[in-house]
CSV table of C-alpha atoms in Angstrom, one decimal:
chain,number,residue,atom,x,y,z
A,1,ASP,CA,15.2,-117.8,31.3
A,2,GLN,CA,17.5,-115.1,30.8
A,3,GLN,CA,19.9,-114.6,33.7
A,4,VAL,CA,21.8,-111.7,32.0
A,5,LYS,CA,20.0,-108.4,30.7
A,6,GLN,CA,20.9,-105.7,29.2
A,7,ASN,CA,18.0,-103.8,29.0
A,8,SER,CA,19.1,-101.4,26.1
A,9,PRO,CA,19.4,-102.2,22.8
A,10,SER,CA,21.2,-99.1,21.2
A,11,LEU,CA,22.8,-96.4,22.9
A,12,SER,CA,24.1,-92.9,20.7
A,13,VAL,CA,26.7,-90.6,22.7
A,14,GLN,CA,29.0,-87.5,20.7
A,15,GLU,CA,32.7,-88.2,20.9
A,16,GLY,CA,34.3,-87.0,24.3
A,17,ARG,CA,31.4,-87.7,26.4
A,18,ILE,CA,31.0,-90.7,29.1
A,19,SER,CA,28.9,-93.6,27.7
A,20,ILE,CA,26.9,-95.9,30.7
A,21,LEU,CA,26.1,-99.3,29.5
A,22,ASN,CA,23.9,-101.4,31.8
A,23,CYS,CA,23.6,-104.8,32.8
A,24,ASP,CA,21.1,-106.7,35.2
A,25,TYR,CA,21.5,-110.5,36.5
A,26,THR,CA,19.3,-112.6,38.5
A,27,ASN,CA,21.8,-115.7,39.9
A,28,SER,CA,23.7,-115.0,43.1
A,29,MET,CA,26.1,-117.7,42.3
A,30,PHE,CA,27.6,-115.4,39.3
A,31,ASP,CA,31.8,-115.2,40.3
A,32,TYR,CA,33.0,-112.7,38.1
A,33,PHE,CA,31.4,-110.3,35.2
A,34,LEU,CA,32.9,-109.5,32.0
A,35,TRP,CA,32.5,-107.1,29.2
A,36,TYR,CA,33.4,-108.0,25.8
A,37,LYS,CA,33.4,-105.6,22.7
A,38,LYS,CA,31.8,-106.8,19.0
A,39,TYR,CA,33.0,-105.1,15.8
A,40,PRO,CA,30.9,-106.7,12.9
A,41,ALA,CA,32.7,-109.9,11.3
A,42,GLU,CA,34.9,-110.2,13.9
A,43,GLY,CA,34.5,-112.5,17.3
A,44,PRO,CA,34.0,-110.9,21.1
A,45,THR,CA,36.6,-109.1,22.2
A,46,PHE,CA,37.7,-109.4,26.1
A,47,LEU,CA,37.2,-105.5,27.4
A,48,ILE,CA,37.3,-105.8,31.3
A,49,SER,CA,36.2,-108.1,33.8
A,50,ILE,CA,35.3,-107.3,37.2
A,51,SER,CA,34.9,-110.2,40.1
A,52,SER,CA,31.7,-110.9,42.5
A,53,ILE,CA,34.0,-109.5,45.3
A,54,LYS,CA,34.9,-105.9,44.4
A,55,ASP,CA,32.5,-103.1,43.5
A,56,LYS,CA,34.7,-101.3,41.2
A,57,ASN,CA,37.3,-102.3,38.6
A,58,GLU,CA,39.0,-99.7,36.2
A,59,ASP,CA,41.4,-100.2,32.9
A,60,GLY,CA,42.5,-96.6,31.2
A,61,ARG,CA,39.2,-95.0,29.5
A,62,PHE,CA,37.1,-98.4,30.9
A,63,THR,CA,35.6,-98.7,34.4
A,64,VAL,CA,33.2,-101.4,35.4
A,65,PHE,CA,30.8,-100.9,38.2
A,66,LEU,CA,29.2,-103.8,40.2
A,67,ASN,CA,26.3,-103.2,42.9
A,68,LYS,CA,25.8,-107.0,44.3
A,69,SER,CA,22.6,-105.7,46.2
A,70,ALA,CA,20.7,-104.4,42.8
A,71,LYS,CA,22.3,-107.3,41.2
A,72,HIS,CA,23.3,-104.7,38.4
A,73,LEU,CA,26.8,-103.7,37.0
A,74,SER,CA,27.8,-100.9,34.2
A,75,LEU,CA,30.4,-100.2,32.2
A,76,HIS,CA,31.3,-96.4,32.0
A,77,ILE,CA,33.8,-95.0,28.7
A,78,VAL,CA,35.1,-92.2,29.4
A,79,PRO,CA,36.1,-90.3,27.2
A,80,SER,CA,34.0,-92.3,24.4
A,81,GLN,CA,35.5,-92.2,20.8
A,82,PRO,CA,34.1,-92.9,17.3
A,83,GLY,CA,36.5,-96.2,17.1
A,84,ASP,CA,34.7,-97.5,20.4
A,85,SER,CA,31.5,-98.1,18.1
A,86,ALA,CA,30.6,-101.7,18.4
A,87,VAL,CA,28.1,-103.9,20.4
A,88,TYR,CA,29.0,-104.2,23.9
A,89,PHE,CA,28.3,-107.7,25.6
A,90,CYS,CA,27.7,-108.4,29.4
A,91,ALA,CA,28.7,-111.9,30.7
A,92,ALA,CA,28.6,-113.8,33.7
A,93,ARG,CA,30.8,-116.5,34.7
A,94,LEU,CA,29.0,-119.9,36.7
A,95,PHE,CA,31.3,-121.6,38.2
A,96,SER,CA,29.8,-125.2,38.8
A,97,GLY,CA,31.0,-128.8,39.2
A,98,GLY,CA,34.4,-127.9,39.0
A,99,TYR,CA,34.1,-126.0,35.4
A,100,ASN,CA,32.6,-122.5,34.0
A,101,LYS,CA,30.6,-121.1,31.7
A,102,LEU,CA,29.9,-117.5,30.2
A,103,ILE,CA,26.4,-116.5,30.1
A,104,PHE,CA,25.7,-113.5,27.7
A,105,GLY,CA,23.4,-110.8,27.6
A,106,ALA,CA,21.4,-109.7,24.1
A,107,GLY,CA,24.1,-106.7,23.9
A,108,THR,CA,24.1,-103.4,23.2
A,109,ARG,CA,24.7,-101.2,20.1
A,110,LEU,CA,27.2,-98.4,21.2
A,111,ALA,CA,27.3,-95.6,18.4
A,112,VAL,CA,29.8,-93.0,19.4
A,113,HIS,CA,29.5,-89.9,17.1
A,114,PRO,CA,31.4,-86.5,16.2
B,1,ASP,CA,51.1,-115.4,19.0
B,2,ALA,CA,48.4,-116.8,17.1
B,3,GLY,CA,45.1,-116.2,18.5
B,4,VAL,CA,41.9,-118.3,18.2
B,5,THR,CA,41.3,-119.6,15.0
B,6,GLN,CA,38.4,-121.0,13.4
B,7,SER,CA,37.6,-122.5,9.5
B,8,PRO,CA,35.5,-122.1,7.9
B,9,THR,CA,34.6,-118.5,7.7
B,10,HIS,CA,31.1,-119.0,6.2
B,11,LEU,CA,29.5,-122.3,5.4
B,12,ILE,CA,26.1,-122.7,3.4
B,13,LYS,CA,24.4,-126.2,4.1
B,14,THR,CA,21.0,-127.8,3.4
B,15,ARG,CA,18.5,-129.2,5.9
B,16,GLY,CA,19.0,-132.5,6.8
B,17,GLN,CA,22.9,-132.1,6.2
B,18,GLN,CA,25.5,-132.5,8.8
B,19,VAL,CA,28.5,-130.0,9.6
B,20,THR,CA,31.7,-129.9,11.2
B,21,LEU,CA,33.2,-126.6,12.4
B,22,ARG,CA,36.9,-126.5,13.5
B,23,CYS,CA,38.6,-124.7,16.1
B,24,SER,CA,42.8,-123.7,17.5
B,25,PRO,CA,42.6,-122.5,20.6
B,26,LYS,CA,45.0,-119.3,21.5
B,27,SER,CA,48.5,-120.6,22.3
B,28,GLY,CA,49.1,-121.8,25.6
B,29,HIS,CA,45.3,-122.4,26.2
B,30,ASP,CA,43.7,-126.1,27.0
B,31,THR,CA,39.8,-125.2,27.1
B,32,VAL,CA,37.6,-124.8,24.3
B,33,SER,CA,34.1,-123.8,24.7
B,34,TRP,CA,31.6,-123.5,21.9
B,35,TYR,CA,28.7,-120.8,21.3
B,36,GLN,CA,25.9,-120.3,19.2
B,37,GLN,CA,25.0,-116.4,18.4
B,38,ALA,CA,21.8,-116.1,16.7
B,39,LEU,CA,20.9,-112.9,15.0
B,40,GLY,CA,20.4,-109.9,17.7
B,41,GLN,CA,21.3,-112.1,20.7
B,42,GLY,CA,24.3,-112.7,22.4
B,43,PRO,CA,26.3,-116.0,22.9
B,44,GLN,CA,24.3,-118.9,24.3
B,45,PHE,CA,27.3,-121.5,25.5
B,46,ILE,CA,26.7,-124.9,23.9
B,47,PHE,CA,29.4,-126.9,25.8
B,48,GLN,CA,33.1,-126.7,27.3
B,49,TYR,CA,36.1,-129.4,26.6
B,50,TYR,CA,38.9,-130.1,28.9
B,51,GLU,CA,41.3,-132.8,28.0
B,52,GLU,CA,39.5,-134.5,25.1
B,53,GLU,CA,36.1,-134.6,27.6
B,54,GLU,CA,33.1,-132.7,27.0
B,55,ARG,CA,33.0,-131.0,31.0
B,56,GLN,CA,30.1,-129.1,30.6
B,57,ARG,CA,26.5,-128.4,28.3
B,58,GLY,CA,24.3,-126.0,27.8
B,59,ASN,CA,20.6,-126.4,26.4
B,60,PHE,CA,21.4,-128.1,23.3
B,61,PRO,CA,20.0,-130.9,21.7
B,62,ASP,CA,22.2,-134.4,21.1
B,63,ARG,CA,22.3,-133.3,17.5
B,64,PHE,CA,25.2,-131.2,18.5
B,65,SER,CA,28.5,-132.9,19.5
B,66,GLY,CA,32.1,-132.5,19.7
B,67,HIS,CA,35.4,-133.2,20.2
B,68,GLN,CA,39.0,-132.1,21.7
B,69,PHE,CA,42.1,-133.4,20.0
B,70,PRO,CA,45.6,-133.7,21.8
B,71,ASN,CA,46.4,-131.0,20.6
B,72,TYR,CA,43.5,-128.7,22.3
B,73,SER,CA,42.3,-127.9,18.9
B,74,SER,CA,37.9,-128.5,18.6
B,75,GLU,CA,35.2,-129.5,16.4
B,76,LEU,CA,31.8,-128.7,16.5
B,77,ASN,CA,29.4,-131.3,15.1
B,78,VAL,CA,26.1,-130.8,14.2
B,79,ASN,CA,23.7,-133.5,13.0
B,80,ALA,CA,20.4,-133.4,11.1
B,81,LEU,CA,20.7,-129.6,10.3
B,82,LEU,CA,17.2,-127.3,10.8
B,83,LEU,CA,17.0,-124.0,9.5
B,84,GLY,CA,17.0,-122.3,13.5
B,85,ASP,CA,20.9,-123.6,13.5
B,86,SER,CA,22.0,-121.0,11.2
B,87,ALA,CA,23.8,-118.8,13.3
B,88,LEU,CA,27.6,-117.4,13.9
B,89,TYR,CA,29.5,-120.1,15.8
B,90,LEU,CA,31.5,-118.9,18.4
B,91,CYS,CA,34.8,-120.7,19.6
B,92,ALA,CA,36.2,-119.6,22.9
B,93,SER,CA,39.4,-120.7,24.7
B,94,SER,CA,41.1,-120.5,27.7
B,95,LEU,CA,43.4,-122.1,30.5
B,96,ARG,CA,42.3,-124.1,33.1
B,97,SER,CA,43.9,-123.1,36.3
B,98,ALA,CA,45.2,-125.3,39.4
B,99,GLY,CA,42.2,-124.7,41.2
B,100,GLY,CA,39.7,-125.4,38.4
B,101,SER,CA,38.3,-121.9,37.2
B,102,THR,CA,39.8,-121.3,34.0
B,103,ASP,CA,41.2,-117.6,33.0
B,104,THR,CA,39.0,-114.9,30.6
B,105,GLN,CA,37.8,-117.0,27.6
B,106,TYR,CA,39.4,-115.4,24.0
B,107,PHE,CA,37.0,-116.2,21.2
B,108,GLY,CA,37.6,-116.8,17.3
B,109,PRO,CA,36.1,-114.8,14.2
B,110,GLY,CA,33.4,-117.6,14.2
B,111,THR,CA,31.9,-119.1,11.4
B,112,ARG,CA,28.7,-118.4,10.0
B,113,LEU,CA,26.2,-121.0,9.6
B,114,THR,CA,23.4,-120.6,7.0
B,115,VAL,CA,20.9,-123.7,6.5
B,116,LEU,CA,18.4,-123.6,3.5
């Protein structure tokens, strides 16, 4: 049962343009959503998060939008830079029994080319 | 400030063997979670340790076990290794708040386990 889905395995964007990465989820009990970036041979690096009670969070070039009615979130990167090329994971936090865990999507590989 | 560290970086084992992976959390963090990332997939939650006890567990068999030490570091043990256990094993640390929820999880670089 895949509760978090990233339907696009890859995305190619030109430098300076906007990158939009999408994520869908099925469980209404998720209380936080996070985006992680992963380079080869490194662990995932936290990028940005959003509470389930918000609809937008912005941090520099990165903005995450949450549409609870559609159970959909997206990460916007503006402007995209070659250093943004990495695999991006969407994760949802499930809090139960006093503890929480992260459930990840399969990731989207972003390639930003000059 | 040291981040999350894991050892070893790479490991090769044969089927049926046992393996122990190690994790030191980020300074100030008290909660450690372990994840398995198979090729082409996202990390999958194995279990979480807090105050030296397993607090949550994902859908993994009992062959996967762990431990947390008083200094918050942790070990992941896998017994009777199968070919399908080949994966990147990630450790993540966080700080548990008074309300029970934990702060953002920060990941280590992982241990690449290959089972032949």
